[in-house]
mmCIF file of C-alpha atoms in Angstrom:
data_model
loop_
_atom_site.group_PDB
_atom_site.id
_atom_site.type_symbol
_atom_site.label_atom_id
_atom_site.label_comp_id
_atom_site.label_asym_id
_atom_site.label_seq_id
_atom_site.Cartn_x
_atom_site.Cartn_y
_atom_site.Cartn_z
ATOM 1 C CA UNK A 1 -8.145 22.757 13.886
ATOM 2 C CA UNK A 2 -5.284 22.899 11.434
ATOM 3 C CA UNK A 3 -4.519 19.671 9.589
ATOM 4 C CA UNK A 4 -1.524 18.576 7.494
ATOM 5 C CA UNK A 5 -1.354 15.468 5.314
ATOM 6 C CA UNK A 6 2.126 14.101 4.462
ATOM 7 C CA UNK A 7 2.743 11.642 1.573
ATOM 8 C CA UNK A 8 6.050 10.151 0.433
ATOM 9 C CA UNK A 9 6.092 11.286 -3.200
ATOM 10 C CA UNK A 10 3.600 12.244 -5.856
ATOM 11 C CA UNK A 11 4.454 10.761 -9.223
ATOM 12 C CA UNK A 12 1.472 8.539 -10.123
ATOM 13 C CA UNK A 13 -2.069 7.523 -9.078
ATOM 14 C CA UNK A 14 -1.830 4.055 -7.590
ATOM 15 C CA UNK A 15 -3.053 2.269 -4.461
ATOM 16 C CA UNK A 16 -1.422 4.544 -1.883
ATOM 17 C CA UNK A 17 -2.639 7.611 -3.745
ATOM 18 C CA UNK A 18 -6.219 6.295 -3.693
ATOM 19 C CA UNK A 19 -5.919 6.270 0.097
ATOM 20 C CA UNK A 20 -4.455 9.777 0.034
ATOM 21 C CA UNK A 21 -7.367 10.956 -2.138
ATOM 22 C CA UNK A 22 -9.934 9.793 0.435
ATOM 23 C CA UNK A 23 -7.999 11.385 3.325
ATOM 24 C CA UNK A 24 -7.960 14.703 1.515
ATOM 25 C CA UNK A 25 -11.674 14.446 0.790
ATOM 26 C CA UNK A 26 -12.208 13.948 4.514
ATOM 27 C CA UNK A 27 -10.014 16.962 5.310
ATOM 28 C CA UNK A 28 -10.357 19.248 2.275
ATOM 29 C CA UNK A 29 -8.794 22.236 4.132
ATOM 30 C CA UNK A 30 -5.647 20.278 4.999
ATOM 31 C CA UNK A 31 -2.213 21.412 3.715
ATOM 32 C CA UNK A 32 -0.426 18.797 1.640
ATOM 33 C CA UNK A 33 3.251 17.864 1.965
ATOM 34 C CA UNK A 34 5.368 15.485 -0.197
ATOM 35 C CA UNK A 35 9.049 15.020 -0.846
ATOM 36 C CA UNK A 36 8.419 15.633 -4.549
ATOM 37 C CA UNK A 37 5.430 16.403 -6.790
ATOM 38 C CA UNK A 38 5.962 15.492 -10.411
ATOM 39 C CA UNK A 39 2.271 15.049 -11.257
ATOM 40 C CA UNK A 40 1.190 16.658 -14.520
ATOM 41 C CA UNK A 41 -1.171 19.568 -13.936
ATOM 42 C CA UNK A 42 -4.053 17.666 -15.533
ATOM 43 C CA UNK A 43 -3.538 14.671 -13.185
ATOM 44 C CA UNK A 44 -3.887 16.478 -9.884
ATOM 45 C CA UNK A 45 -7.603 15.982 -9.423
ATOM 46 C CA UNK A 46 -7.135 13.309 -6.799
ATOM 47 C CA UNK A 47 -5.180 15.766 -4.578
ATOM 48 C CA UNK A 48 -7.986 18.296 -5.111
ATOM 49 C CA UNK A 49 -5.596 20.343 -7.246
ATOM 50 C CA UNK A 50 -3.824 21.451 -4.084
ATOM 51 C CA UNK A 51 -0.483 23.202 -4.057
ATOM 52 C CA UNK A 52 1.969 20.697 -2.654
ATOM 53 C CA UNK A 53 4.661 21.733 -0.169
ATOM 54 C CA UNK A 54 7.751 19.890 -1.477
ATOM 55 C CA UNK A 55 11.255 19.265 -0.130
ATOM 56 C CA UNK A 56 14.652 20.294 -1.512
ATOM 57 C CA UNK A 57 14.751 16.989 -3.440
ATOM 58 C CA UNK A 58 12.300 18.540 -5.906
ATOM 59 C CA UNK A 59 15.026 20.929 -7.121
ATOM 60 C CA UNK A 60 17.867 18.412 -7.467
ATOM 61 C CA UNK A 61 18.810 18.057 -11.172
ATOM 62 C CA UNK A 62 17.129 15.086 -12.859
ATOM 63 C CA UNK A 63 15.142 14.348 -9.658
ATOM 64 C CA UNK A 64 12.112 13.400 -11.672
ATOM 65 C CA UNK A 65 14.037 10.496 -13.159
ATOM 66 C CA UNK A 66 16.241 9.503 -10.218
ATOM 67 C CA UNK A 67 14.220 10.399 -7.098
ATOM 68 C CA UNK A 68 14.126 6.770 -5.889
ATOM 69 C CA UNK A 69 17.933 6.690 -5.923
ATOM 70 C CA UNK A 70 17.936 9.675 -3.576
ATOM 71 C CA UNK A 71 16.736 7.544 -0.646
ATOM 72 C CA UNK A 72 19.783 8.457 1.525
ATOM 73 C CA UNK A 73 18.618 12.102 1.424
ATOM 74 C CA UNK A 74 14.948 11.432 2.188
ATOM 75 C CA UNK A 75 15.155 11.199 6.019
ATOM 76 C CA UNK A 76 16.864 14.613 6.106
ATOM 77 C CA UNK A 77 14.355 16.030 3.601
ATOM 78 C CA UNK A 78 11.258 14.833 5.459
ATOM 79 C CA UNK A 79 12.535 16.274 8.706
ATOM 80 C CA UNK A 80 12.798 19.780 7.237
ATOM 81 C CA UNK A 81 9.033 20.204 6.957
ATOM 82 C CA UNK A 82 7.854 22.585 9.668
ATOM 83 C CA UNK A 83 4.763 21.033 11.245
ATOM 84 C CA UNK A 84 4.621 23.339 14.260
ATOM 85 C CA UNK A 85 1.355 25.129 13.282
ATOM 86 C CA UNK A 86 -0.750 21.984 12.907
ATOM 87 C CA UNK A 87 -2.983 20.266 15.455
ATOM 88 C CA UNK A 88 -3.440 17.034 13.500
ATOM 89 C CA UNK A 89 -0.821 15.488 11.201
ATOM 90 C CA UNK A 90 -1.756 12.486 9.069
ATOM 91 C CA UNK A 91 1.105 10.741 7.300
ATOM 92 C CA UNK A 92 0.444 8.311 4.421
ATOM 93 C CA UNK A 93 3.643 6.337 4.475
ATOM 94 C CA UNK A 94 5.386 3.499 2.699
ATOM 95 C CA UNK A 95 8.848 4.999 2.910
ATOM 96 C CA UNK A 96 9.750 8.038 5.051
ATOM 97 C CA UNK A 97 6.563 10.152 5.471
ATOM 98 C CA UNK A 98 6.013 8.915 9.026
ATOM 99 C CA UNK A 99 9.419 10.473 9.972
ATOM 100 C CA UNK A 100 8.165 14.078 10.141
ATOM 101 C CA UNK A 101 9.066 15.897 13.360
ATOM 102 C CA UNK A 102 6.115 16.801 15.589
ATOM 103 C CA UNK A 103 5.694 18.249 19.082
ATOM 104 C CA UNK A 104 4.090 16.948 22.320
ATOM 105 C CA UNK A 105 0.860 18.873 21.810
ATOM 106 C CA UNK A 106 0.283 17.655 18.276
ATOM 107 C CA UNK A 107 -1.452 14.427 17.220
ATOM 108 C CA UNK A 108 0.400 12.426 14.567
ATOM 109 C CA UNK A 109 -1.512 9.518 13.037
ATOM 110 C CA UNK A 110 0.282 7.439 10.449
ATOM 111 C CA UNK A 111 -1.503 5.259 7.877
ATOM 112 C CA UNK A 112 1.230 2.795 6.935
ATOM 113 C CA UNK A 113 0.992 0.976 3.615
ATOM 114 C CA UNK A 114 4.117 -0.867 4.674
ATOM 115 C CA UNK A 115 7.335 -0.184 6.610
ATOM 116 C CA UNK A 116 10.064 0.299 4.013
ATOM 117 C CA UNK A 117 10.169 -3.177 2.376
ATOM 118 C CA UNK A 118 13.641 -2.769 0.912
ATOM 119 C CA UNK A 119 15.097 -1.750 4.293
ATOM 120 C CA UNK A 120 13.538 -4.539 6.327
ATOM 121 C CA UNK A 121 12.434 -8.054 5.424
ATOM 122 C CA UNK A 122 12.811 -7.614 1.661
ATOM 123 C CA UNK A 123 16.343 -6.173 1.897
ATOM 124 C CA UNK A 124 18.110 -9.192 0.510
ATOM 125 C CA UNK A 125 15.684 -9.542 -2.375
ATOM 126 C CA UNK A 126 16.149 -5.838 -3.222
ATOM 127 C CA UNK A 127 19.939 -6.144 -3.148
ATOM 128 C CA UNK A 128 19.853 -9.247 -5.342
ATOM 129 C CA UNK A 129 17.520 -7.713 -7.910
ATOM 130 C CA UNK A 130 19.663 -4.542 -7.970
ATOM 131 C CA UNK A 131 22.870 -6.611 -8.298
ATOM 132 C CA UNK A 132 24.198 -5.020 -5.104
ATOM 133 C CA UNK A 133 25.097 -8.180 -3.216
ATOM 134 C CA UNK A 134 28.856 -7.775 -3.561
ATOM 135 C CA UNK A 135 31.608 -5.223 -4.188
ATOM 136 C CA UNK A 136 32.049 -1.639 -3.022
ATOM 137 C CA UNK A 137 28.623 -0.520 -4.283
ATOM 138 C CA UNK A 138 27.075 -3.464 -2.477
ATOM 139 C CA UNK A 139 28.804 -2.569 0.753
ATOM 140 C CA UNK A 140 27.722 1.055 0.465
ATOM 141 C CA UNK A 141 24.096 -0.005 -0.218
ATOM 142 C CA UNK A 142 24.075 -2.305 2.791
ATOM 143 C CA UNK A 143 25.534 0.385 5.020
ATOM 144 C CA UNK A 144 22.998 2.906 3.791
ATOM 145 C CA UNK A 145 20.083 0.494 4.453
ATOM 146 C CA UNK A 146 21.499 -0.185 7.939
ATOM 147 C CA UNK A 147 21.419 3.535 8.683
ATOM 148 C CA UNK A 148 17.922 3.845 7.206
ATOM 149 C CA UNK A 149 16.664 1.028 9.481
ATOM 150 C CA UNK A 150 18.068 2.841 12.561
ATOM 151 C CA UNK A 151 16.351 6.076 11.509
ATOM 152 C CA UNK A 152 13.092 4.294 10.598
ATOM 153 C CA UNK A 153 12.916 2.592 13.990
ATOM 154 C CA UNK A 154 13.760 5.769 15.893
ATOM 155 C CA UNK A 155 11.150 7.820 14.120
ATOM 156 C CA UNK A 156 8.405 5.306 14.874
ATOM 157 C CA UNK A 157 8.432 6.860 18.365
ATOM 158 C CA UNK A 158 7.220 10.120 16.828
ATOM 159 C CA UNK A 159 3.983 8.515 15.696
ATOM 160 C CA UNK A 160 1.204 8.637 18.273
ATOM 161 C CA UNK A 161 -1.018 6.044 16.569
ATOM 162 C CA UNK A 162 -0.479 3.695 13.662
ATOM 163 C CA UNK A 163 -3.045 2.515 11.151
ATOM 164 C CA UNK A 164 -2.275 -0.428 8.825
ATOM 165 C CA UNK A 165 -3.836 -1.388 5.483
ATOM 166 C CA UNK A 166 -4.034 -5.083 6.480
ATOM 167 C CA UNK A 167 -3.389 -7.500 9.311
ATOM 168 C CA UNK A 168 -0.304 -8.554 7.332
ATOM 169 C CA UNK A 169 1.110 -5.046 7.580
ATOM 170 C CA UNK A 170 -0.006 -4.652 11.209
ATOM 171 C CA UNK A 171 2.126 -7.736 11.968
ATOM 172 C CA UNK A 172 5.042 -6.177 10.062
ATOM 173 C CA UNK A 173 4.653 -2.923 12.022
ATOM 174 C CA UNK A 174 4.770 -4.908 15.264
ATOM 175 C CA UNK A 175 7.811 -6.835 14.037
ATOM 176 C CA UNK A 176 9.918 -3.792 13.169
ATOM 177 C CA UNK A 177 8.587 -1.077 15.502
ATOM 178 C CA UNK A 178 6.993 -3.075 18.311
ATOM 179 C CA UNK A 179 3.887 -0.924 18.003
ATOM 180 C CA UNK A 180 0.202 -1.889 17.708
ATOM 181 C CA UNK A 181 -1.681 -0.717 14.629
ATOM 182 C CA UNK A 182 -5.380 -0.307 13.908
ATOM 183 C CA UNK A 183 -6.281 -2.184 10.709
ATOM 184 C CA UNK A 184 -8.343 -0.125 8.273
ATOM 185 C CA UNK A 185 -8.457 -1.712 4.822
ATOM 186 C CA UNK A 186 -7.792 0.730 1.978
ATOM 187 C CA UNK A 187 -10.648 2.007 -0.216
ATOM 188 C CA UNK A 188 -11.564 0.127 -3.362
ATOM 189 C CA UNK A 189 -13.930 1.652 -5.909
ATOM 190 C CA UNK A 190 -16.323 -1.312 -5.995
ATOM 191 C CA UNK A 191 -19.005 0.662 -7.828
ATOM 192 C CA UNK A 192 -16.549 1.585 -10.583
ATOM 193 C CA UNK A 193 -16.250 -2.035 -11.707
ATOM 194 C CA UNK A 194 -18.958 -3.596 -13.788
ATOM 195 C CA UNK A 195 -20.087 -6.936 -12.418
ATOM 196 C CA UNK A 196 -20.597 -9.721 -14.969
ATOM 197 C CA UNK A 197 -21.313 -13.455 -14.896
ATOM 198 C CA UNK A 198 -20.477 -13.716 -18.626
ATOM 199 C CA UNK A 199 -16.980 -15.102 -18.652
ATOM 200 C CA UNK A 200 -14.769 -15.857 -21.642
ATOM 201 C CA UNK A 201 -11.999 -18.429 -21.971
ATOM 202 C CA UNK A 202 -8.976 -16.398 -20.920
ATOM 203 C CA UNK A 203 -7.043 -15.600 -17.751
ATOM 204 C CA UNK A 204 -5.785 -12.129 -16.924
ATOM 205 C CA UNK A 205 -3.063 -10.532 -14.845
ATOM 206 C CA UNK A 206 -2.304 -6.847 -14.497
ATOM 207 C CA UNK A 207 0.376 -4.939 -12.632
ATOM 208 C CA UNK A 208 3.339 -2.650 -12.975
ATOM 209 C CA UNK A 209 6.172 -4.791 -14.316
ATOM 210 C CA UNK A 210 8.720 -4.662 -11.516
ATOM 211 C CA UNK A 211 10.491 -7.698 -9.989
ATOM 212 C CA UNK A 212 8.511 -8.215 -6.788
ATOM 213 C CA UNK A 213 5.200 -8.363 -8.726
ATOM 214 C CA UNK A 214 6.376 -11.668 -10.241
ATOM 215 C CA UNK A 215 4.753 -11.056 -13.622
ATOM 216 C CA UNK A 216 7.519 -13.105 -15.257
ATOM 217 C CA UNK A 217 6.545 -16.055 -13.136
ATOM 218 C CA UNK A 218 2.947 -15.927 -14.384
ATOM 219 C CA UNK A 219 4.073 -15.709 -18.033
ATOM 220 C CA UNK A 220 6.481 -18.622 -17.576
ATOM 221 C CA UNK A 221 3.778 -20.726 -15.972
ATOM 222 C CA UNK A 222 1.309 -20.171 -18.809
ATOM 223 C CA UNK A 223 4.046 -20.872 -21.326
ATOM 224 C CA UNK A 224 3.876 -24.459 -20.008
ATOM 225 C CA UNK A 225 0.093 -24.520 -20.509
ATOM 226 C CA UNK A 226 -0.354 -23.743 -24.269
ATOM 227 C CA UNK A 227 -4.037 -24.605 -24.163
ATOM 228 C CA UNK A 228 -4.789 -21.715 -21.736
ATOM 229 C CA UNK A 229 -4.852 -18.104 -22.889
ATOM 230 C CA UNK A 230 -3.354 -15.369 -20.735
ATOM 231 C CA UNK A 231 -3.782 -11.633 -21.194
ATOM 232 C CA UNK A 232 -1.125 -9.468 -19.511
ATOM 233 C CA UNK A 233 -1.838 -5.802 -18.831
ATOM 234 C CA UNK A 234 0.783 -3.338 -17.633
ATOM 235 C CA UNK A 235 4.194 -1.917 -18.347
ATOM 236 C CA UNK A 236 7.341 -1.077 -16.482
ATOM 237 C CA UNK A 237 11.088 -1.756 -16.317
ATOM 238 C CA UNK A 238 10.697 -5.531 -16.798
ATOM 239 C CA UNK A 239 8.424 -5.326 -19.848
ATOM 240 C CA UNK A 240 10.998 -6.495 -22.405
ATOM 241 C CA UNK A 241 12.213 -9.264 -20.102
ATOM 242 C CA UNK A 242 8.666 -10.546 -19.653
ATOM 243 C CA UNK A 243 7.863 -10.191 -23.358
ATOM 244 C CA UNK A 244 10.819 -12.396 -24.239
ATOM 245 C CA UNK A 245 9.239 -15.239 -22.195
ATOM 246 C CA UNK A 246 5.779 -14.991 -23.741
ATOM 247 C CA UNK A 247 4.540 -17.793 -25.952
ATOM 248 C CA UNK A 248 1.770 -17.688 -28.573
ATOM 249 C CA UNK A 249 -0.977 -18.183 -25.926
ATOM 250 C CA UNK A 250 0.250 -15.177 -23.920
ATOM 251 C CA UNK A 251 -0.813 -11.715 -25.109
ATOM 252 C CA UNK A 252 0.889 -8.627 -23.720
ATOM 253 C CA UNK A 253 -1.230 -5.522 -24.076
ATOM 254 C CA UNK A 254 0.997 -3.045 -22.280
ATOM 255 C CA UNK A 255 -0.666 -0.113 -20.514
ATOM 256 C CA UNK A 256 -4.435 0.055 -20.893
ATOM 257 C CA UNK A 257 -7.001 2.668 -19.938
ATOM 258 C CA UNK A 258 -9.073 2.094 -16.869
ATOM 259 C CA UNK A 259 -12.099 1.494 -19.099
ATOM 260 C CA UNK A 260 -10.329 -1.280 -20.955
ATOM 261 C CA UNK A 261 -9.046 -2.794 -17.769
ATOM 262 C CA UNK A 262 -12.541 -2.998 -16.308
ATOM 263 C CA UNK A 263 -13.868 -4.611 -19.461
ATOM 264 C CA UNK A 264 -11.088 -7.184 -19.542
ATOM 265 C CA UNK A 265 -11.512 -7.980 -15.853
ATOM 266 C CA UNK A 266 -15.236 -8.596 -15.951
ATOM 267 C CA UNK A 267 -15.038 -11.141 -18.807
ATOM 268 C CA UNK A 268 -11.932 -13.012 -17.589
ATOM 269 C CA UNK A 269 -12.181 -16.600 -16.433
ATOM 270 C CA UNK A 270 -9.911 -15.744 -13.479
ATOM 271 C CA UNK A 271 -7.444 -13.135 -12.299
ATOM 272 C CA UNK A 272 -3.913 -14.409 -11.585
ATOM 273 C CA UNK A 273 -1.835 -12.727 -8.844
ATOM 274 C CA UNK A 274 1.652 -13.951 -7.870
ATOM 275 C CA UNK A 275 3.044 -11.178 -5.659
ATOM 276 C CA UNK A 276 3.404 -11.135 -1.867
ATOM 277 C CA UNK A 277 1.471 -7.890 -1.607
ATOM 278 C CA UNK A 278 0.680 -5.740 1.410
ATOM 279 C CA UNK A 279 -2.993 -5.645 0.523
ATOM 280 C CA UNK A 280 -3.524 -5.983 -3.261
ATOM 281 C CA UNK A 281 -6.229 -3.635 -4.492
ATOM 282 C CA UNK A 282 -6.317 -5.288 -7.955
ATOM 283 C CA UNK A 283 -7.325 -8.575 -6.274
ATOM 284 C CA UNK A 284 -10.385 -6.894 -4.799
ATOM 285 C CA UNK A 285 -11.160 -5.060 -8.062
ATOM 286 C CA UNK A 286 -11.211 -8.360 -9.940
ATOM 287 C CA UNK A 287 -13.718 -9.798 -7.444
ATOM 288 C CA UNK A 288 -15.821 -6.605 -7.749
ATOM 289 C CA UNK A 289 -16.121 -7.492 -11.443
ATOM 290 C CA UNK A 290 -17.312 -10.990 -10.442
ATOM 291 C CA UNK A 291 -14.021 -12.615 -11.413
ATOM 292 C CA UNK A 292 -12.399 -15.321 -9.214
ATOM 293 C CA UNK A 293 -8.775 -15.033 -8.159
ATOM 294 C CA UNK A 294 -5.815 -17.407 -8.331
ATOM 295 C CA UNK A 295 -3.337 -15.924 -5.831
ATOM 296 C CA UNK A 296 -0.077 -16.624 -4.038
ATOM 297 C CA UNK A 297 -1.192 -17.608 -0.552
ATOM 298 C CA UNK A 298 0.744 -15.101 1.460
ATOM 299 C CA UNK A 299 0.444 -11.433 2.419
ATOM 300 C CA UNK A 300 -2.728 -9.387 1.977
ATOM 301 C CA UNK A 301 -4.372 -11.909 -0.384
ATOM 302 C CA UNK A 302 -5.047 -14.131 2.601
ATOM 303 C CA UNK A 303 -7.399 -11.420 3.856
ATOM 304 C CA UNK A 304 -9.080 -10.537 0.563
ATOM 305 C CA UNK A 305 -9.618 -13.929 -1.124
ATOM 306 C CA UNK A 306 -11.641 -16.848 0.300
ATOM 307 C CA UNK A 307 -9.883 -20.033 -0.743
ATOM 308 C CA UNK A 308 -11.797 -23.085 -1.924
ATOM 309 C CA UNK A 309 -10.356 -25.000 1.058
ATOM 310 C CA UNK A 310 -12.391 -22.823 3.448
ATOM 311 C CA UNK A 311 -15.563 -23.932 1.673
ATOM 312 C CA UNK A 312 -14.516 -27.542 1.977
ATOM 313 C CA UNK A 313 -14.235 -27.091 5.753
ATOM 314 C CA UNK A 314 -17.444 -25.065 6.107
ATOM 315 C CA UNK A 315 -20.320 -25.481 3.669
ATOM 316 C CA UNK A 316 -21.685 -22.040 4.584
ATOM 317 C CA UNK A 317 -18.556 -20.309 3.251
ATOM 318 C CA UNK A 318 -18.669 -19.019 -0.301
ATOM 319 C CA UNK A 319 -15.221 -19.292 -1.958
ATOM 320 C CA UNK A 320 -13.860 -16.583 -4.286
ATOM 321 C CA UNK A 321 -10.661 -18.234 -5.513
ATOM 322 C CA UNK A 322 -7.740 -20.541 -4.813
ATOM 323 C CA UNK A 323 -4.251 -20.086 -3.379
ATOM 324 C CA UNK A 324 -0.997 -21.595 -4.570
ATOM 325 C CA UNK A 325 1.730 -22.209 -2.010
ATOM 326 C CA UNK A 326 5.023 -21.116 -3.589
ATOM 327 C CA UNK A 327 6.253 -18.529 -6.019
ATOM 328 C CA UNK A 328 7.327 -21.153 -8.496
ATOM 329 C CA UNK A 329 6.087 -22.203 -11.946
ATOM 330 C CA UNK A 330 5.091 -25.642 -10.731
ATOM 331 C CA UNK A 331 3.099 -24.298 -7.805
ATOM 332 C CA UNK A 332 1.297 -21.724 -9.964
ATOM 333 C CA UNK A 333 0.438 -24.348 -12.588
ATOM 334 C CA UNK A 334 -0.942 -26.549 -9.807
ATOM 335 C CA UNK A 335 -3.019 -23.571 -8.635
ATOM 336 C CA UNK A 336 -4.520 -23.014 -12.091
ATOM 337 C CA UNK A 337 -5.407 -26.693 -12.408
ATOM 338 C CA UNK A 338 -6.937 -26.690 -8.934
ATOM 339 C CA UNK A 339 -9.021 -23.676 -9.904
ATOM 340 C CA UNK A 340 -10.304 -25.413 -13.035
ATOM 341 C CA UNK A 341 -11.231 -28.435 -10.987
ATOM 342 C CA UNK A 342 -13.343 -26.351 -8.585
ATOM 343 C CA UNK A 343 -14.368 -23.385 -10.838
ATOM 344 C CA UNK A 344 -18.036 -24.416 -10.851
ATOM 345 C CA UNK A 345 -18.185 -23.919 -7.100
ATOM 346 C CA UNK A 346 -17.025 -20.304 -7.272
ATOM 347 C CA UNK A 347 -19.836 -17.909 -8.158
ATOM 348 C CA UNK A 348 -19.450 -14.400 -9.496
ATOM 349 C CA UNK A 349 -21.949 -13.165 -6.917
ATOM 350 C CA UNK A 350 -19.810 -14.521 -4.089
ATOM 351 C CA UNK A 351 -16.818 -12.630 -5.514
ATOM 352 C CA UNK A 352 -18.804 -9.369 -5.583
ATOM 353 C CA UNK A 353 -20.183 -9.889 -2.098
ATOM 354 C CA UNK A 354 -16.669 -10.424 -0.771
ATOM 355 C CA UNK A 355 -15.329 -7.356 -2.530
ATOM 356 C CA UNK A 356 -17.966 -5.140 -0.890
ATOM 357 C CA UNK A 357 -16.135 -5.633 2.422
ATOM 358 C CA UNK A 358 -13.465 -3.238 1.121
ATOM 359 C CA UNK A 359 -15.591 -0.380 -0.261
ATOM 360 C CA UNK A 360 -14.654 3.316 -0.241
ATOM 361 C CA UNK A 361 -17.626 4.087 2.006
ATOM 362 C CA UNK A 362 -16.378 1.605 4.591
ATOM 363 C CA UNK A 363 -12.869 3.123 4.560
ATOM 364 C CA UNK A 364 -14.189 6.695 4.959
ATOM 365 C CA UNK A 365 -16.470 5.710 7.857
ATOM 366 C CA UNK A 366 -13.785 3.757 9.737
ATOM 367 C CA UNK A 367 -10.972 6.256 9.136
ATOM 368 C CA UNK A 368 -13.061 9.235 10.217
ATOM 369 C CA UNK A 369 -14.452 7.474 13.314
ATOM 370 C CA UNK A 370 -11.002 6.346 14.458
ATOM 371 C CA UNK A 371 -9.369 9.739 13.883
ATOM 372 C CA UNK A 372 -12.131 11.589 15.733
ATOM 373 C CA UNK A 373 -11.817 9.091 18.613
ATOM 374 C CA UNK A 374 -8.097 9.795 18.839
ATOM 375 C CA UNK A 375 -8.648 13.544 18.748
ATOM 376 C CA UNK A 376 -11.155 13.310 21.596
ATOM 377 C CA UNK A 377 -8.725 11.234 23.654
ATOM 378 C CA UNK A 378 -5.933 13.749 23.007
ATOM 379 C CA UNK A 379 -8.133 16.692 23.991
ATOM 380 C CA UNK A 380 -9.207 14.818 27.098
ATOM 381 C CA UNK A 381 -5.618 14.220 28.152
ATOM 382 C CA UNK A 382 -4.698 17.868 27.663
ATOM 383 C CA UNK A 383 -7.744 18.969 29.693
ATOM 384 C CA UNK A 384 -6.826 16.592 32.515
ATOM 385 C CA UNK A 385 -3.220 17.828 32.566
ATOM 386 C CA UNK A 386 -4.463 21.456 32.781
ATOM 387 C CA UNK A 387 -6.826 20.642 35.608
ATOM 388 C CA UNK A 388 -4.150 18.721 37.517
ATOM 389 C CA UNK A 389 -1.740 21.656 37.148
ATOM 390 C CA UNK A 390 -4.441 24.113 38.370
ATOM 391 C CA UNK A 391 -5.236 22.031 41.431
ATOM 392 C CA UNK A 392 -1.548 21.615 42.227
ATOM 393 C CA UNK A 393 -0.951 25.368 42.231
ATOM 394 C CA UNK A 394 -3.958 25.994 44.545
ATOM 395 C CA UNK A 395 -2.603 23.521 47.093
ATOM 396 C CA UNK A 396 -1.743 25.538 50.234
ATOM 397 C CA UNK A 397 1.392 23.429 50.679
ATOM 398 C CA UNK A 398 2.693 24.539 47.251
ATOM 399 C CA UNK A 399 5.726 26.858 47.591
#
């Protein structure tokens, strides 16, 4: 069986790439395809140091810096990959990877981290943050996203089976494609995080500093609570904007090594998360370190954090954090105060036990079992079609 794995782009090692890594470990002989591969040679371990088949976008001048702005070319680029020699194609998609062209005798399974957020329900937020709400550029951006949506919907028909990284994303897939999706939570390296019950008097948040992560909201909220220390880990385009809002009780550390991140997480009083995320691996990693979570109560966090309210309704439930209702300073402050009121009821052991539901071993087992089930079904259908054709031709009434 020949296998191909298709990923949108290879520029970093984040949540989607951790999923890709496990898929490649399951299928080490698979060929790898991606629109671009700008990974340094010493950072290719997670793709098993494979040679990546890339698209024409790789050779566009300054593509390494502007590849995201080349979205209008991506549908064309992904369709140029020749998949004809493969029996199984697995796409790992949060943009256009699921749009590869496959034939009727090939099985295409797509693990979707999210349908393109900026083309669907987050379009208006994207346009606002990019200052493309008005004018000629705004009109062109809206027209381009309109065309992308049409292409994205059409190419969903080329996927035989969808997998989603959360029920939240499965619902989004149904909303935009009207297709069912099997939920298989992404792998989290639970063992890689050192569990600790020894907590210090600081809160922590960590993320890439881009608008939808709402890091500025967290900093603004803690600026109104000078008696509470916040440590901020991460960098990105919004770093200077966020830094300008920091007060003396807020410490920005910028990028930190994984070793430092793990140490900071395990000693934090709580992890603060304000994004509406598809799944939110960092939320699970914090719990793996025995650290409770204060999270915006929407998106994947609803599936990975057990709110204190659930424990109030059922004494047998062990809470692992609290939710706040709105992405506003007032709501987040209320969430922090609510956490402090109930912190004694949230144990580090409960956080760890909850995190174990999302282990790498569980992902590998579920992904492999589901893929093999689909392959058996596909082979069974082909065999039935061959047998039907053979019986038809032997029919004495056949002319």
